[in-house]
Short mmCIF file of C-alpha atoms in Angstrom, two decimals:
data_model
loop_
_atom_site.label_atom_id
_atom_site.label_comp_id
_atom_site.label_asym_id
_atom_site.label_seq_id
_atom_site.Cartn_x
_atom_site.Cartn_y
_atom_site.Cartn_z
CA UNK A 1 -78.28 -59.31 33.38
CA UNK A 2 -76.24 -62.50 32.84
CA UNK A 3 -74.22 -63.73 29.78
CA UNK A 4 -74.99 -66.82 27.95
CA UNK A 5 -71.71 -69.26 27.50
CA UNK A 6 -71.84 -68.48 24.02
CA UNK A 7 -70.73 -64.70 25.14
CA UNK A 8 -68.77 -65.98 27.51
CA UNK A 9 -66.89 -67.50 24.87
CA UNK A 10 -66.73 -65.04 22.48
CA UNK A 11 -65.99 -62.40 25.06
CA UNK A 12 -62.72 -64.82 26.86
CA UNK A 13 -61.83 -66.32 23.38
CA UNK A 14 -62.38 -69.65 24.43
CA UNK A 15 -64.46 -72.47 23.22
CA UNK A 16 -67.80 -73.60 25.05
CA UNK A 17 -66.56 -76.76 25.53
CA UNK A 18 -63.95 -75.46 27.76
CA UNK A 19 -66.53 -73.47 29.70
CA UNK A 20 -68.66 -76.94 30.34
CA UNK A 21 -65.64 -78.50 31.67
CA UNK A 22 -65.07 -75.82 34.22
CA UNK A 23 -68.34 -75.92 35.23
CA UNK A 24 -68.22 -79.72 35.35
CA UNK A 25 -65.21 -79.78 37.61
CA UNK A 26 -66.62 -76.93 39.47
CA UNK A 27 -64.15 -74.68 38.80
CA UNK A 28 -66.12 -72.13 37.08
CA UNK A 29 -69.96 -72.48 37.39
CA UNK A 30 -72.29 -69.80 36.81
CA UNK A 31 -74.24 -68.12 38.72
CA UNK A 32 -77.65 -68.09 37.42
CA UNK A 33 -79.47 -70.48 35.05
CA UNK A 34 -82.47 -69.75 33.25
CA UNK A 35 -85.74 -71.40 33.77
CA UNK A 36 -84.66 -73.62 31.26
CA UNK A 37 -81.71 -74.23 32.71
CA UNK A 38 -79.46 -72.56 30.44
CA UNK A 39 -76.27 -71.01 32.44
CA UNK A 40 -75.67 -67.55 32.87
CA UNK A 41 -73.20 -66.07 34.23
CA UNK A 42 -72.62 -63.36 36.05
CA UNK A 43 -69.95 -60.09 36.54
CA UNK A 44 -68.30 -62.20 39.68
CA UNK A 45 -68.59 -65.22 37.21
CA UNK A 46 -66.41 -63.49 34.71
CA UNK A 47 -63.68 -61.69 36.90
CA UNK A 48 -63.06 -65.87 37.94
CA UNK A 49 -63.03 -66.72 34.85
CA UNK A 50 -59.97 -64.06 34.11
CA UNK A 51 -58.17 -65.56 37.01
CA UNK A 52 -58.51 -68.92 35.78
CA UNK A 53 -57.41 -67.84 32.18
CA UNK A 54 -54.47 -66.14 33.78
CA UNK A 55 -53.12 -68.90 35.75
CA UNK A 56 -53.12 -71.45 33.06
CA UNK A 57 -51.09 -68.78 30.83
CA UNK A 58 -48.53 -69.58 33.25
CA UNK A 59 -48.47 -73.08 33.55
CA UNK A 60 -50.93 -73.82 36.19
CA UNK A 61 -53.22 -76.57 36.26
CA UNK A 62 -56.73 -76.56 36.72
CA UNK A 63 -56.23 -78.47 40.30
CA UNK A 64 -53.61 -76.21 41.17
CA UNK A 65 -56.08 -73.15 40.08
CA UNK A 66 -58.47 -73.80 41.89
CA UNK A 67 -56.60 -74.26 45.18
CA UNK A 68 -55.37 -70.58 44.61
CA UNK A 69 -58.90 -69.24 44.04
CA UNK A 70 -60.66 -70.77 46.40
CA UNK A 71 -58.07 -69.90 49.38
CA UNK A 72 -59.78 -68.74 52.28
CA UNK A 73 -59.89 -64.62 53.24
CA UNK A 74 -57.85 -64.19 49.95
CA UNK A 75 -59.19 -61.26 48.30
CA UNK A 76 -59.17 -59.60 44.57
CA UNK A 77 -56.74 -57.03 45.23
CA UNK A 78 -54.64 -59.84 47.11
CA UNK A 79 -54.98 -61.66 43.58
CA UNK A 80 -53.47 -58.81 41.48
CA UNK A 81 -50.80 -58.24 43.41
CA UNK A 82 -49.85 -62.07 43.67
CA UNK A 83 -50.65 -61.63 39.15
CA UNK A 84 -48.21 -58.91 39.32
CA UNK A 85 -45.30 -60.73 41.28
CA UNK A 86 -45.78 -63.62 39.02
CA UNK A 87 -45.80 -61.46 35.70
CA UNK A 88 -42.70 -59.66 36.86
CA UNK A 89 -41.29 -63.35 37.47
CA UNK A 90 -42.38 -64.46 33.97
CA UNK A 91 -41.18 -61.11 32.17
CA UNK A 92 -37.36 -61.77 34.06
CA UNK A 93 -37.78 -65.60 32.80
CA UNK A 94 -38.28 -64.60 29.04
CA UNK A 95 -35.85 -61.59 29.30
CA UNK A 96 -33.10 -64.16 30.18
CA UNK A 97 -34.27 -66.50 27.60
CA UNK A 98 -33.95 -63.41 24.38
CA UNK A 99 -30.81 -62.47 25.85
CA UNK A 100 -29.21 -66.24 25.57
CA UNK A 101 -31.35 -66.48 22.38
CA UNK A 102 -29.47 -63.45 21.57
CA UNK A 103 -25.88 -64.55 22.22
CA UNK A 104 -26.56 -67.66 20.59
CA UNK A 105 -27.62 -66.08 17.26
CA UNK A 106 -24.60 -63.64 17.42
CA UNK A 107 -22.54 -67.21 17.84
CA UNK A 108 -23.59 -68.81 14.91
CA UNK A 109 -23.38 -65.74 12.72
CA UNK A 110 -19.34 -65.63 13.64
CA UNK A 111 -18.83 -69.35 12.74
CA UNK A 112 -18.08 -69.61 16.42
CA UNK A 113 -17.61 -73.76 17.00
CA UNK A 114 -17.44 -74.28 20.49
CA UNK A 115 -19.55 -76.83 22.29
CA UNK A 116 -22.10 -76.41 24.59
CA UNK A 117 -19.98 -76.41 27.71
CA UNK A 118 -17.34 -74.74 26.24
CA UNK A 119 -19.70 -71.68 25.32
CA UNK A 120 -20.42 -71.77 29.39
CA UNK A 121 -16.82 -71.83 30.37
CA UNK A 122 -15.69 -69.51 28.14
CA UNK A 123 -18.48 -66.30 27.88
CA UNK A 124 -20.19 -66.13 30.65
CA UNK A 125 -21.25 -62.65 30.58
CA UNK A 126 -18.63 -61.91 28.14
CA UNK A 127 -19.83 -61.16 24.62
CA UNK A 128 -16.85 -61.18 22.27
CA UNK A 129 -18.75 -60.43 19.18
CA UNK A 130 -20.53 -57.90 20.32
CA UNK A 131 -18.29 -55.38 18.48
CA UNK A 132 -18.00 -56.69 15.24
CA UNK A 133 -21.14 -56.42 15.85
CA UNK A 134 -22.02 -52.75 16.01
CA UNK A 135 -19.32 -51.87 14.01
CA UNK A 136 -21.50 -53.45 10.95
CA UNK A 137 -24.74 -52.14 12.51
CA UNK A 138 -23.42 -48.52 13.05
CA UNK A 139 -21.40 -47.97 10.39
CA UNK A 140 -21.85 -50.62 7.44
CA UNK A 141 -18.65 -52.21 8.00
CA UNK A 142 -19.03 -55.24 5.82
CA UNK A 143 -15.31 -55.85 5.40
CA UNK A 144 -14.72 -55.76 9.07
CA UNK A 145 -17.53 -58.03 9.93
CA UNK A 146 -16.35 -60.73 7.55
CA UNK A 147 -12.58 -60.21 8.73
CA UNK A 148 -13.78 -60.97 12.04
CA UNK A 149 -16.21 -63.53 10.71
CA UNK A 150 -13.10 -65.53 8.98
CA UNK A 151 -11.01 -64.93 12.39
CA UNK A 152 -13.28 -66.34 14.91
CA UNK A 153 -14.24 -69.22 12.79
CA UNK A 154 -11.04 -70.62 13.35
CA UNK A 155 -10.97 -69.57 17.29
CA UNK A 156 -10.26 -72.82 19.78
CA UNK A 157 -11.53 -72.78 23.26
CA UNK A 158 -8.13 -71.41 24.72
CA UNK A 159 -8.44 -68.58 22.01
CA UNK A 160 -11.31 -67.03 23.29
CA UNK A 161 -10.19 -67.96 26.77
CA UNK A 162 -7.37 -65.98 25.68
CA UNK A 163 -9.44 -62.88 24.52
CA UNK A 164 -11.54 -62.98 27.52
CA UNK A 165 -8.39 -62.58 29.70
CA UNK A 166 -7.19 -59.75 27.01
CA UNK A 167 -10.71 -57.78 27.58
CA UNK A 168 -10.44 -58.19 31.07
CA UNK A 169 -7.47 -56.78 31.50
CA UNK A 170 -7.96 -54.15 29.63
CA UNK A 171 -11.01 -53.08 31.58
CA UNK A 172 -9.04 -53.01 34.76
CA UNK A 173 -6.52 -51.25 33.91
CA UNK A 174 -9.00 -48.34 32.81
CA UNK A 175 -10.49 -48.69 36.28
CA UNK A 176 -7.53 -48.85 38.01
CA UNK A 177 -6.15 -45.46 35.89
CA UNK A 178 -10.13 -43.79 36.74
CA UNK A 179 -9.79 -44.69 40.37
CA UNK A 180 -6.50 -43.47 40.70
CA UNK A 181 -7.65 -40.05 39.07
CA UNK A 182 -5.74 -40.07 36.00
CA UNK A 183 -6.98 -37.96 33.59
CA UNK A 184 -8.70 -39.29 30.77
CA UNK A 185 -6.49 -37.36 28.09
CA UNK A 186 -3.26 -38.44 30.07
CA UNK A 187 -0.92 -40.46 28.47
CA UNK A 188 -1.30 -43.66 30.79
CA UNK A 189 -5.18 -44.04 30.10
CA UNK A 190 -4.58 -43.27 26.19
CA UNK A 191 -2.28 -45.82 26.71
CA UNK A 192 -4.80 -48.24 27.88
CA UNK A 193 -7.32 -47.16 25.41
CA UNK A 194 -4.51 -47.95 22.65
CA UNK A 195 -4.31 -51.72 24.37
CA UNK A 196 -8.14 -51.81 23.43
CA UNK A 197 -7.72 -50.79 20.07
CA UNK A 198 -5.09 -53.10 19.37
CA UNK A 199 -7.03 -55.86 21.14
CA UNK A 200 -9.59 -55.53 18.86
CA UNK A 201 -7.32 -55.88 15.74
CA UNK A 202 -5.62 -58.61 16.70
CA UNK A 203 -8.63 -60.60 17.25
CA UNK A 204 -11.35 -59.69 15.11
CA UNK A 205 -11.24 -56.58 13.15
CA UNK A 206 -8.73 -53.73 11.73
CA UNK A 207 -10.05 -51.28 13.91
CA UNK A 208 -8.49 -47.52 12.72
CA UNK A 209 -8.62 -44.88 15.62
CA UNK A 210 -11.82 -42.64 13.89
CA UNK A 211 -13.85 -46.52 13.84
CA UNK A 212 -12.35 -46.70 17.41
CA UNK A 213 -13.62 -43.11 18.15
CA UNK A 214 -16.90 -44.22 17.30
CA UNK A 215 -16.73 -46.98 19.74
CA UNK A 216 -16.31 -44.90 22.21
CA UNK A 217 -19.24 -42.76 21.64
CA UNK A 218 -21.52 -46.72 21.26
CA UNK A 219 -20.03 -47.12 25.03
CA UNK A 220 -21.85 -44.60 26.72
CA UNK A 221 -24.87 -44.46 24.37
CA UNK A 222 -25.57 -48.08 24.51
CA UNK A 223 -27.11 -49.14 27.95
CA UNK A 224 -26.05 -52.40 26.89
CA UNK A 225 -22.27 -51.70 26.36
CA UNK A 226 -22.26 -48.64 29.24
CA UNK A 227 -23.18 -51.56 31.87
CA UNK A 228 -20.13 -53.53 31.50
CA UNK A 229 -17.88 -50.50 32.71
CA UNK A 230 -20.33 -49.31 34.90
CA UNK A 231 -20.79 -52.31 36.90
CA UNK A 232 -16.93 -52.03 37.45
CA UNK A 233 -17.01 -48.37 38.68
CA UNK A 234 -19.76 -45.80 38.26
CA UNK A 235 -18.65 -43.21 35.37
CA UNK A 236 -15.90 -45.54 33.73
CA UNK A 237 -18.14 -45.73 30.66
CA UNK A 238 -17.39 -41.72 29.68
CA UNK A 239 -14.06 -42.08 30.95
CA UNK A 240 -13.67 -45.04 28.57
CA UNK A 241 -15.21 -42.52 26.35
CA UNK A 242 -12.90 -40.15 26.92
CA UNK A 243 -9.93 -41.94 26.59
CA UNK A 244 -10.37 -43.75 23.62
CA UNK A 245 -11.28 -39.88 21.98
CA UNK A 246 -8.15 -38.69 23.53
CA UNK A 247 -6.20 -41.72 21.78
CA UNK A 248 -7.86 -41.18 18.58
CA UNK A 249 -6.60 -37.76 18.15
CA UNK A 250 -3.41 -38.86 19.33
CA UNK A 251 -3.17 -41.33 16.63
CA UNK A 252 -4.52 -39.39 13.86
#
């Protein structure tokens, strides 16, 4: 039993128009025609047609499509997997593209006025919003999202380059303390963790030790956060953690 290219349509979500023009160009024609020469098309007809539909979802054209089908000893299965490489390609591409979308939203929500190239320069994969950020998300800090709103606004390139060179700092010393086998609650990482905390209010927010606390805990909860220590050294993100708790109680 074959399907009429009104079904066709219906069933692909395309218009019949479309399905002409394939046929026309030869990339899809069906199988079987009535006596009155109406087309029909068949099971084999329609797993094409979700190849073609496929390919032009990512950019392909119809030249270009038909090459690929139409490839000598290439079967179905040899297909899907080449779908599945090119999905995997296409779901990296639009991951990269939310994650800049992302950082630029977080930008313009600080007031941050750096060019295009300076943004490049200066962040890389360096986020420095990202905790006036939580700090509003996780614990309705209003007034310390619009202190570090007002701060940044005002923030030159060499500021943030500044900042960035703060951070990074900061994040090897903690390694350097970890790797060394200082203990978390020793004074040398609370130390460290202290740096952080004063860091933070110099730049963008009063940040008190329980807020810093918290900040802690968002370090190792948060893949997002836990993958900038661990990428450094596998378990700084609880000794972070653990140091910045340590400090806290220290402080309070």
């Amino acid at each position: 039993m074959g399907y009429s290219v009104g079904q066709v349509a219906a069933l692909a979500g395309v218009t019949v128009r479309t399905l002409h023009h394939y046929d026309e160009i030869g990339l899809l024609s069906p199988g079987e025609r009535t006596r009155a020469g109406y087309r029909r098309y068949t099971e084999p007809d329609l797993d094409r047609l979700q190849r073609i539909l496929f390919y032009r979802e990512l950019g392909f054209s119809l030249e270009e499509i038909a090459t690929i089908l139409d490839e000598p000893g290439v079967d179905p299965m040899t297909h899907l997997r080449r779908q599945h490489e090119l999905l995997r390609r296409r779901i990296g591409r639009l991951q990269e593209m939310v994650a800049a979308v992302d950082k630029a939203m977080e930008a313009q929500t600080m007031g941050i006025s750096l060019t295009p190239q300076e943004r490049f320069e200066v962040f890389g994969d360096f986020d420095p919003d990202e905790h006036a950020q939580e700090a509003e998300e996780r614990w309705g800090g209003t007034d310390a999202f619009e202190q570090s709103r007002r701060r940044t606004a005002a923030y030159t390139k060499e500021d943030w380059l500044r900042i960035k060179e703060e951070a990074g700092e900061v994040v090897r010393d903690f390694a350097a303390a970890f790797e060394a086998g200082v203990p978390a609650d020793d004074v040398r990482a609370m130390d460290v963790a202290e740096r952080h905390r004063e860091h933070l209010g110099r730049w963008f927010y009063d940040c008190s030790p329980e807020m810093h606390k918290g900040l802690g805990d968002m370090f190792v909860a948060d893949p997002r956060f836990a993958a900038n220590y661990e990428q450094v050294a596998e378990g700084l993100a609880v000794y972070v953690r653990d140091a910045l708790h340590a400090n806290a109680e220290r402080r309070s």
